[in-house]
PDB file of C-alpha atoms and ligand atoms in Angstrom:
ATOM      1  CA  UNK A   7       0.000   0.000   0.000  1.00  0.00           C
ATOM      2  CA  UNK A   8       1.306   3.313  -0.608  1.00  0.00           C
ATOM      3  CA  UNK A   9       0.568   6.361   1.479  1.00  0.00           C
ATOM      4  CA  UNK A  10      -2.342   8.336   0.725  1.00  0.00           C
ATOM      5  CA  UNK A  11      -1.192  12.102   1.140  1.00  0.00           C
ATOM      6  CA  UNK A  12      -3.914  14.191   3.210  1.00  0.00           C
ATOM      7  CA  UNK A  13      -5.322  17.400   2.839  1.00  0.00           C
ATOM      8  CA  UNK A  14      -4.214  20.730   3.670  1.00  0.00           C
ATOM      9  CA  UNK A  15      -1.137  18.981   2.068  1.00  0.00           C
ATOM     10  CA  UNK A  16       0.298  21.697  -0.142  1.00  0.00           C
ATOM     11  CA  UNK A  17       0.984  18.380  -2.419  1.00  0.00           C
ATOM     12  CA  UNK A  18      -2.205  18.041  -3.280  1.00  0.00           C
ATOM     13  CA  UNK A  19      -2.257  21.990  -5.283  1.00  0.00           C
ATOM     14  CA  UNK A  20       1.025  20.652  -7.655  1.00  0.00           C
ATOM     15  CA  UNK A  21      -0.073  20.414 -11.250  1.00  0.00           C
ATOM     16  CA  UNK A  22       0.899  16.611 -12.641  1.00  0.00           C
ATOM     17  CA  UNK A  23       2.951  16.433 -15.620  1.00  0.00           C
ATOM     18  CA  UNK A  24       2.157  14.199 -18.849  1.00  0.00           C
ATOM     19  CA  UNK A  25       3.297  10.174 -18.720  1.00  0.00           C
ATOM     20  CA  UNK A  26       5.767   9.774 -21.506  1.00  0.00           C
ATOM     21  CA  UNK A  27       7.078   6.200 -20.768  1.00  0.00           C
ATOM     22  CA  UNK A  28       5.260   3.261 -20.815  1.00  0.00           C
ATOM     23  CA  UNK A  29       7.569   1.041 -19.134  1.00  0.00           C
ATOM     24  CA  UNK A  30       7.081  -2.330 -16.415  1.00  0.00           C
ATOM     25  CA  UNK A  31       7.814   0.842 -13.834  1.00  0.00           C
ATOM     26  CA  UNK A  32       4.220   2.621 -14.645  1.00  0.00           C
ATOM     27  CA  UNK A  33       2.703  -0.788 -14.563  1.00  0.00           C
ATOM     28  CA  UNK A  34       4.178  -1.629 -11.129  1.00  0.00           C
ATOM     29  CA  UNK A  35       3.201   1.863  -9.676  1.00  0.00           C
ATOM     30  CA  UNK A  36      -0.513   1.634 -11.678  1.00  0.00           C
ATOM     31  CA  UNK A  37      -0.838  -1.891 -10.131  1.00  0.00           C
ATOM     32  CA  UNK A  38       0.264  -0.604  -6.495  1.00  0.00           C
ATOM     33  CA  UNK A  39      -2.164   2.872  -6.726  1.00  0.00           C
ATOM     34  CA  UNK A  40      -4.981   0.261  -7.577  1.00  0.00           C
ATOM     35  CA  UNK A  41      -4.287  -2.135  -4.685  1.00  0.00           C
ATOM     36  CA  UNK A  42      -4.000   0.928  -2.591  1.00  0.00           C
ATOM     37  CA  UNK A  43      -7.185   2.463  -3.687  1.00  0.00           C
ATOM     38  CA  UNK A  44      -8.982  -0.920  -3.021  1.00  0.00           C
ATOM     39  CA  UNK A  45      -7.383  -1.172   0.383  1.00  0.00           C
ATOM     40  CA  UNK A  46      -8.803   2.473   1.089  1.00  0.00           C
ATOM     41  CA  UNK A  47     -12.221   1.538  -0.103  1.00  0.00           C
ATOM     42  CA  UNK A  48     -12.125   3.902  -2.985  1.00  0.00           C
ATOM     43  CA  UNK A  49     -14.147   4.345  -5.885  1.00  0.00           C
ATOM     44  CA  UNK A  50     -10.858   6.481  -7.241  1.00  0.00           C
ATOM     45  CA  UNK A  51      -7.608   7.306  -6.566  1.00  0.00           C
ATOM     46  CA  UNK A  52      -4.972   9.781  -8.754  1.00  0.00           C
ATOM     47  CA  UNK A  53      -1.529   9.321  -8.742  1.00  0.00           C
ATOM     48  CA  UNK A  54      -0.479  13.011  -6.879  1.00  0.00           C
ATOM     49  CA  UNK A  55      -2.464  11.532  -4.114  1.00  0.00           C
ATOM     50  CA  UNK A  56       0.460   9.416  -3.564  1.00  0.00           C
ATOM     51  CA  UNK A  57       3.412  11.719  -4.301  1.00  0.00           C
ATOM     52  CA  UNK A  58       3.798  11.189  -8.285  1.00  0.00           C
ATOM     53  CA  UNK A  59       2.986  14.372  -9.946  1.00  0.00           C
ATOM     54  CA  UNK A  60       2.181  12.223 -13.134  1.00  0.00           C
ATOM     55  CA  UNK A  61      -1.095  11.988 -15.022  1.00  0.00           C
ATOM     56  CA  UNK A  62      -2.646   8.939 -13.783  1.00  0.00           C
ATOM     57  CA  UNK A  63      -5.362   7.852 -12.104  1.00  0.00           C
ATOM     58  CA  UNK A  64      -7.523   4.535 -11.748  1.00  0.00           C
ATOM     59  CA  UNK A  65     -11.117   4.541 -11.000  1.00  0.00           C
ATOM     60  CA  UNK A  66     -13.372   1.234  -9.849  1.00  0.00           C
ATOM     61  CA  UNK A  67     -17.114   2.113  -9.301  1.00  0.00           C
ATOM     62  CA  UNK A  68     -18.518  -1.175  -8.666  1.00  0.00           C
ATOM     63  CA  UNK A  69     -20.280  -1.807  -5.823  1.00  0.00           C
ATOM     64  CA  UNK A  70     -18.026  -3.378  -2.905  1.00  0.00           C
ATOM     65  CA  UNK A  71     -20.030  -7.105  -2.849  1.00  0.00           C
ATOM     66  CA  UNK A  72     -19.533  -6.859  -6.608  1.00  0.00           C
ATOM     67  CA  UNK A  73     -17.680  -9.559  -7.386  1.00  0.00           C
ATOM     68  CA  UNK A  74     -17.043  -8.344 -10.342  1.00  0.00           C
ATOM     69  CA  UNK A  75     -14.459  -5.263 -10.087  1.00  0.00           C
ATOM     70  CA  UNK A  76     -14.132  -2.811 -13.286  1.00  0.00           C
ATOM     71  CA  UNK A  77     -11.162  -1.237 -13.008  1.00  0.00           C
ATOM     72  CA  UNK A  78     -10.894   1.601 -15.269  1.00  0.00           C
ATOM     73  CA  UNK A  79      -6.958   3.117 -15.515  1.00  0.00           C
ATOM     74  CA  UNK A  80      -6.634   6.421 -17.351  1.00  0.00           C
ATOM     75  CA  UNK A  81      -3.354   7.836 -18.471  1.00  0.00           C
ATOM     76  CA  UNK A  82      -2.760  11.155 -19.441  1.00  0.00           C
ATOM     77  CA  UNK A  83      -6.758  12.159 -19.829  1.00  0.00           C
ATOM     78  CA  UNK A  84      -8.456  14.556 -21.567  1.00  0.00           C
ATOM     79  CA  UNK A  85     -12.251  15.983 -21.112  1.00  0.00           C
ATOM     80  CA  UNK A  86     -13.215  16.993 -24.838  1.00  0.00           C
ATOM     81  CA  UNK A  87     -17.037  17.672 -23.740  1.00  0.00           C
ATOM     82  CA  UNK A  88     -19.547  17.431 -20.841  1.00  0.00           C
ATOM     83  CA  UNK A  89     -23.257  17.993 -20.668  1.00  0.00           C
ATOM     84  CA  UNK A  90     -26.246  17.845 -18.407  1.00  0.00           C
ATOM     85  CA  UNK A  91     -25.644  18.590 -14.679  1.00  0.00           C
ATOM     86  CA  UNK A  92     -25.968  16.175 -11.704  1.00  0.00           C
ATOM     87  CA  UNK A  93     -24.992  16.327  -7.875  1.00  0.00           C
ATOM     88  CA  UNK A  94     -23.831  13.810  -5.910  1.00  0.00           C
ATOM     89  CA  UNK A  95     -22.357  13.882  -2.189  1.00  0.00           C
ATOM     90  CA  UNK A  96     -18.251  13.263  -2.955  1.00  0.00           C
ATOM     91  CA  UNK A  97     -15.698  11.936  -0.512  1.00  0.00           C
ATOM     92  CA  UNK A  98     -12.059  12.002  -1.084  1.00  0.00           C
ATOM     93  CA  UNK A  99      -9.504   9.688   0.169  1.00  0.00           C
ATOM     94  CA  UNK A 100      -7.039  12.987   0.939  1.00  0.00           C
ATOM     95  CA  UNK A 101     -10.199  14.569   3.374  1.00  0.00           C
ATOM     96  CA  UNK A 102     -11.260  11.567   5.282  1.00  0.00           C
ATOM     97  CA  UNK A 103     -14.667  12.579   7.206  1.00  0.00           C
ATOM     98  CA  UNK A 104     -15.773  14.722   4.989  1.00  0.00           C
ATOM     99  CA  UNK A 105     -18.001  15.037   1.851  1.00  0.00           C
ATOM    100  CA  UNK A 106     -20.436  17.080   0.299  1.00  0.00           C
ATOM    101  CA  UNK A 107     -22.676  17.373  -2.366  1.00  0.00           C
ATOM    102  CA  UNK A 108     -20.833  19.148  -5.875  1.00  0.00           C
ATOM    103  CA  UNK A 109     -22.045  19.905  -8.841  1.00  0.00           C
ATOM    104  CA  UNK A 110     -20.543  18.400 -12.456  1.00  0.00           C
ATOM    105  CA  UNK A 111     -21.077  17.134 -15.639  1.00  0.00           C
ATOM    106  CA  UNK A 112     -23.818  14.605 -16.402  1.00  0.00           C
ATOM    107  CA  UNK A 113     -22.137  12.977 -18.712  1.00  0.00           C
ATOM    108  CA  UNK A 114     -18.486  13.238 -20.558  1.00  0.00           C
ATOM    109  CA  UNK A 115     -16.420  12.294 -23.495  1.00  0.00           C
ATOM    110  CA  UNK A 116     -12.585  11.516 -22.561  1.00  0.00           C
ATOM    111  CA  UNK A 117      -9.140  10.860 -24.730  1.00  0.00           C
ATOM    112  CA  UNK A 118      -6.878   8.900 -22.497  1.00  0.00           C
ATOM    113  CA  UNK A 119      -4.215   6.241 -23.640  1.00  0.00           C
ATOM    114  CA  UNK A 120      -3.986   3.084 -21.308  1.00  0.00           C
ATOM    115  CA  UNK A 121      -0.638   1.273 -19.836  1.00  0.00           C
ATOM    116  CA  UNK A 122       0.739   1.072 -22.823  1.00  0.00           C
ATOM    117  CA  UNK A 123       0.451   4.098 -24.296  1.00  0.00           C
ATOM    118  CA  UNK A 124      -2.131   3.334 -26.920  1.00  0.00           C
ATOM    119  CA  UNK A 125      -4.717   6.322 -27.506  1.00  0.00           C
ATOM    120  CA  UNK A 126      -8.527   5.573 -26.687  1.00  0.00           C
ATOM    121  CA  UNK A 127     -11.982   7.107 -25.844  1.00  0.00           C
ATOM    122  CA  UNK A 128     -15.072   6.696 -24.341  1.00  0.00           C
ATOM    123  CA  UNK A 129     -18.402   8.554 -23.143  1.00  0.00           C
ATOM    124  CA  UNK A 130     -19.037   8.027 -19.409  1.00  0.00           C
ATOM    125  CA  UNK A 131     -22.294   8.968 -17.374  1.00  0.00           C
ATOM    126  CA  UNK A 132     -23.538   9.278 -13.917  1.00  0.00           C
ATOM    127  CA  UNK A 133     -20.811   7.793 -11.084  1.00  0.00           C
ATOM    128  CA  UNK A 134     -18.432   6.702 -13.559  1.00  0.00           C
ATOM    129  CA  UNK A 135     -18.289  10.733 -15.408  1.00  0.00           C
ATOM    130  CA  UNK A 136     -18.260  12.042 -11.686  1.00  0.00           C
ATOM    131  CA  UNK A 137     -15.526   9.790 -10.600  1.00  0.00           C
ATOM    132  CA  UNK A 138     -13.509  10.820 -13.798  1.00  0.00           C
ATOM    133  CA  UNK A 139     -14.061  14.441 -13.254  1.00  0.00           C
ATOM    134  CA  UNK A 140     -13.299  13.975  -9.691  1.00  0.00           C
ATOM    135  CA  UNK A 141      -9.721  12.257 -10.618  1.00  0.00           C
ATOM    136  CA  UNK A 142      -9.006  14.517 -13.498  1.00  0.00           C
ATOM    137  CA  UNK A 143      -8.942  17.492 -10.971  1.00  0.00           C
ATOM    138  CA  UNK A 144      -6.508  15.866  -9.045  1.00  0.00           C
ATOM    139  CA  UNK A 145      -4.194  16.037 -11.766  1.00  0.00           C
ATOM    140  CA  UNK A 146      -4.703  20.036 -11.756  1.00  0.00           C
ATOM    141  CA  UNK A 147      -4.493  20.461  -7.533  1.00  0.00           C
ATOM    142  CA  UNK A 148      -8.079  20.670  -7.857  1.00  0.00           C
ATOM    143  CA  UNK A 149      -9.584  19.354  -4.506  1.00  0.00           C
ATOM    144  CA  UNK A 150     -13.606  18.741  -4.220  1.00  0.00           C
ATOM    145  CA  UNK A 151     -13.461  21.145  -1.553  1.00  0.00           C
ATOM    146  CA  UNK A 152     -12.745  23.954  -4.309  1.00  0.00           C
ATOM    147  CA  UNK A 153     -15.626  23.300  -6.177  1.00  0.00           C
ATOM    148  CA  UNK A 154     -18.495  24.108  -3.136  1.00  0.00           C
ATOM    149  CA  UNK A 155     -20.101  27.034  -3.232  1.00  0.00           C
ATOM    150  CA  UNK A 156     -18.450  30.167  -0.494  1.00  0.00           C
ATOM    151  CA  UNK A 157     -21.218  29.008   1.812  1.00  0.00           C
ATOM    152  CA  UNK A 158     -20.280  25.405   1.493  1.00  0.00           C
ATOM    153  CA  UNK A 159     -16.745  25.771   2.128  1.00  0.00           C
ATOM    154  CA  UNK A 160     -16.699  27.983   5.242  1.00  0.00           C
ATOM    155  CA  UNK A 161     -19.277  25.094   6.527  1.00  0.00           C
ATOM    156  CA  UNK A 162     -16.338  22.581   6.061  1.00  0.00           C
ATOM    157  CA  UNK A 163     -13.586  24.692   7.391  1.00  0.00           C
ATOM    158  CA  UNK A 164     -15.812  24.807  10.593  1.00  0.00           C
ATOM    159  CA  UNK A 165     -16.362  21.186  10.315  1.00  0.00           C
ATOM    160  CA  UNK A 166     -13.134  19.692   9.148  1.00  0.00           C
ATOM    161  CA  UNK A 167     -11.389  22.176  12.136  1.00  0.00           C
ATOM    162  CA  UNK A 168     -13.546  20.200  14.801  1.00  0.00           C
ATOM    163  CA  UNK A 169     -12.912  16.822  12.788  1.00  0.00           C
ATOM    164  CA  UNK A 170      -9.004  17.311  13.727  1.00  0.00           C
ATOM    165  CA  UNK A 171      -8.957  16.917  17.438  1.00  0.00           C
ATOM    166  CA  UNK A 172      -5.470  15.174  18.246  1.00  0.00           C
TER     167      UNK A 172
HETATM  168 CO1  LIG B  13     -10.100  12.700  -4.345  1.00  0.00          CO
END
């Protein structure tokens, strides 16, 4: 398992740079962000999250008692287009005890290229599309938390200042 850095980590605000090498290394660190993501209980886990400012991220949305796991790994992603809105109360493994309802795309279309380096894309909806979005800010030291409304985010200063209490 690797460690999962936590916010107000200034980590977490670095911008990731592009994967350029497709090598046994990336699969290695892609197979141990996935175990560690699974091990956190996760739906989603980017690789800055860990300490490699590269742009990564894997992404399982299937139920826990699924027996059968999806797991989605995106390299170097791009969102091309969104539309339609939905909400949906989002956790992140870097704020433990917190989460709160944001606002994103319904539903997306995304370039990536896999572990190898071969160029794909896909349309994504509902959990999956927020998941993705969610990730993809991670690559830009975008946290949740900078998404809520003014409102919102003094709430969860308050609540994430009484959360801390060792
Ligand atoms: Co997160």
């Amino acid at each position: 398992m690797l460690e999962i850095i936590k916010y107000p980590s200034s980590e977490l605000k670095k911008i990731s740079e592009a994967v350029s090498v497709f090598d046994s290394h990336l699969h290695s660190f892609l197979d141990e962000l996935a175990q560690t993501m699974y091990g956190a209980n996760g739906v989603g886990l980017a690789a800055p999250q860990v300490g490699k400012l590269i742009r990564a991220f894997v992404i399982d949305v299937a139920p826990q008692e699924d027996k059968k796991r999806r797991l989605y790994e995106f390299i170097n992603p791009k969102i091309v287009s969104g539309e339609g809105k939905i909400s949906f109360e989002e956790g992140c493994l870097s704020i433990p005890g917190f989460s709160e309802e944001v606002e994103r795309k319904a539903k997306i279309a995304l370039e990536y290229q896999d572990r190898f380096g071969n160029r794909q894309e896909m349309t994504a909806e509902n959990l999956l599309a927020v998941a993705i979005q969610h990730e993809n800010d991670h690559l830009d030291g975008i946290l949740f938390i900078d998404r809520l409304s003014p409102l919102k985010r003094t709430l969860m200063r308050r609540k994430l200042s009484k959360a801390v209490t060792f």
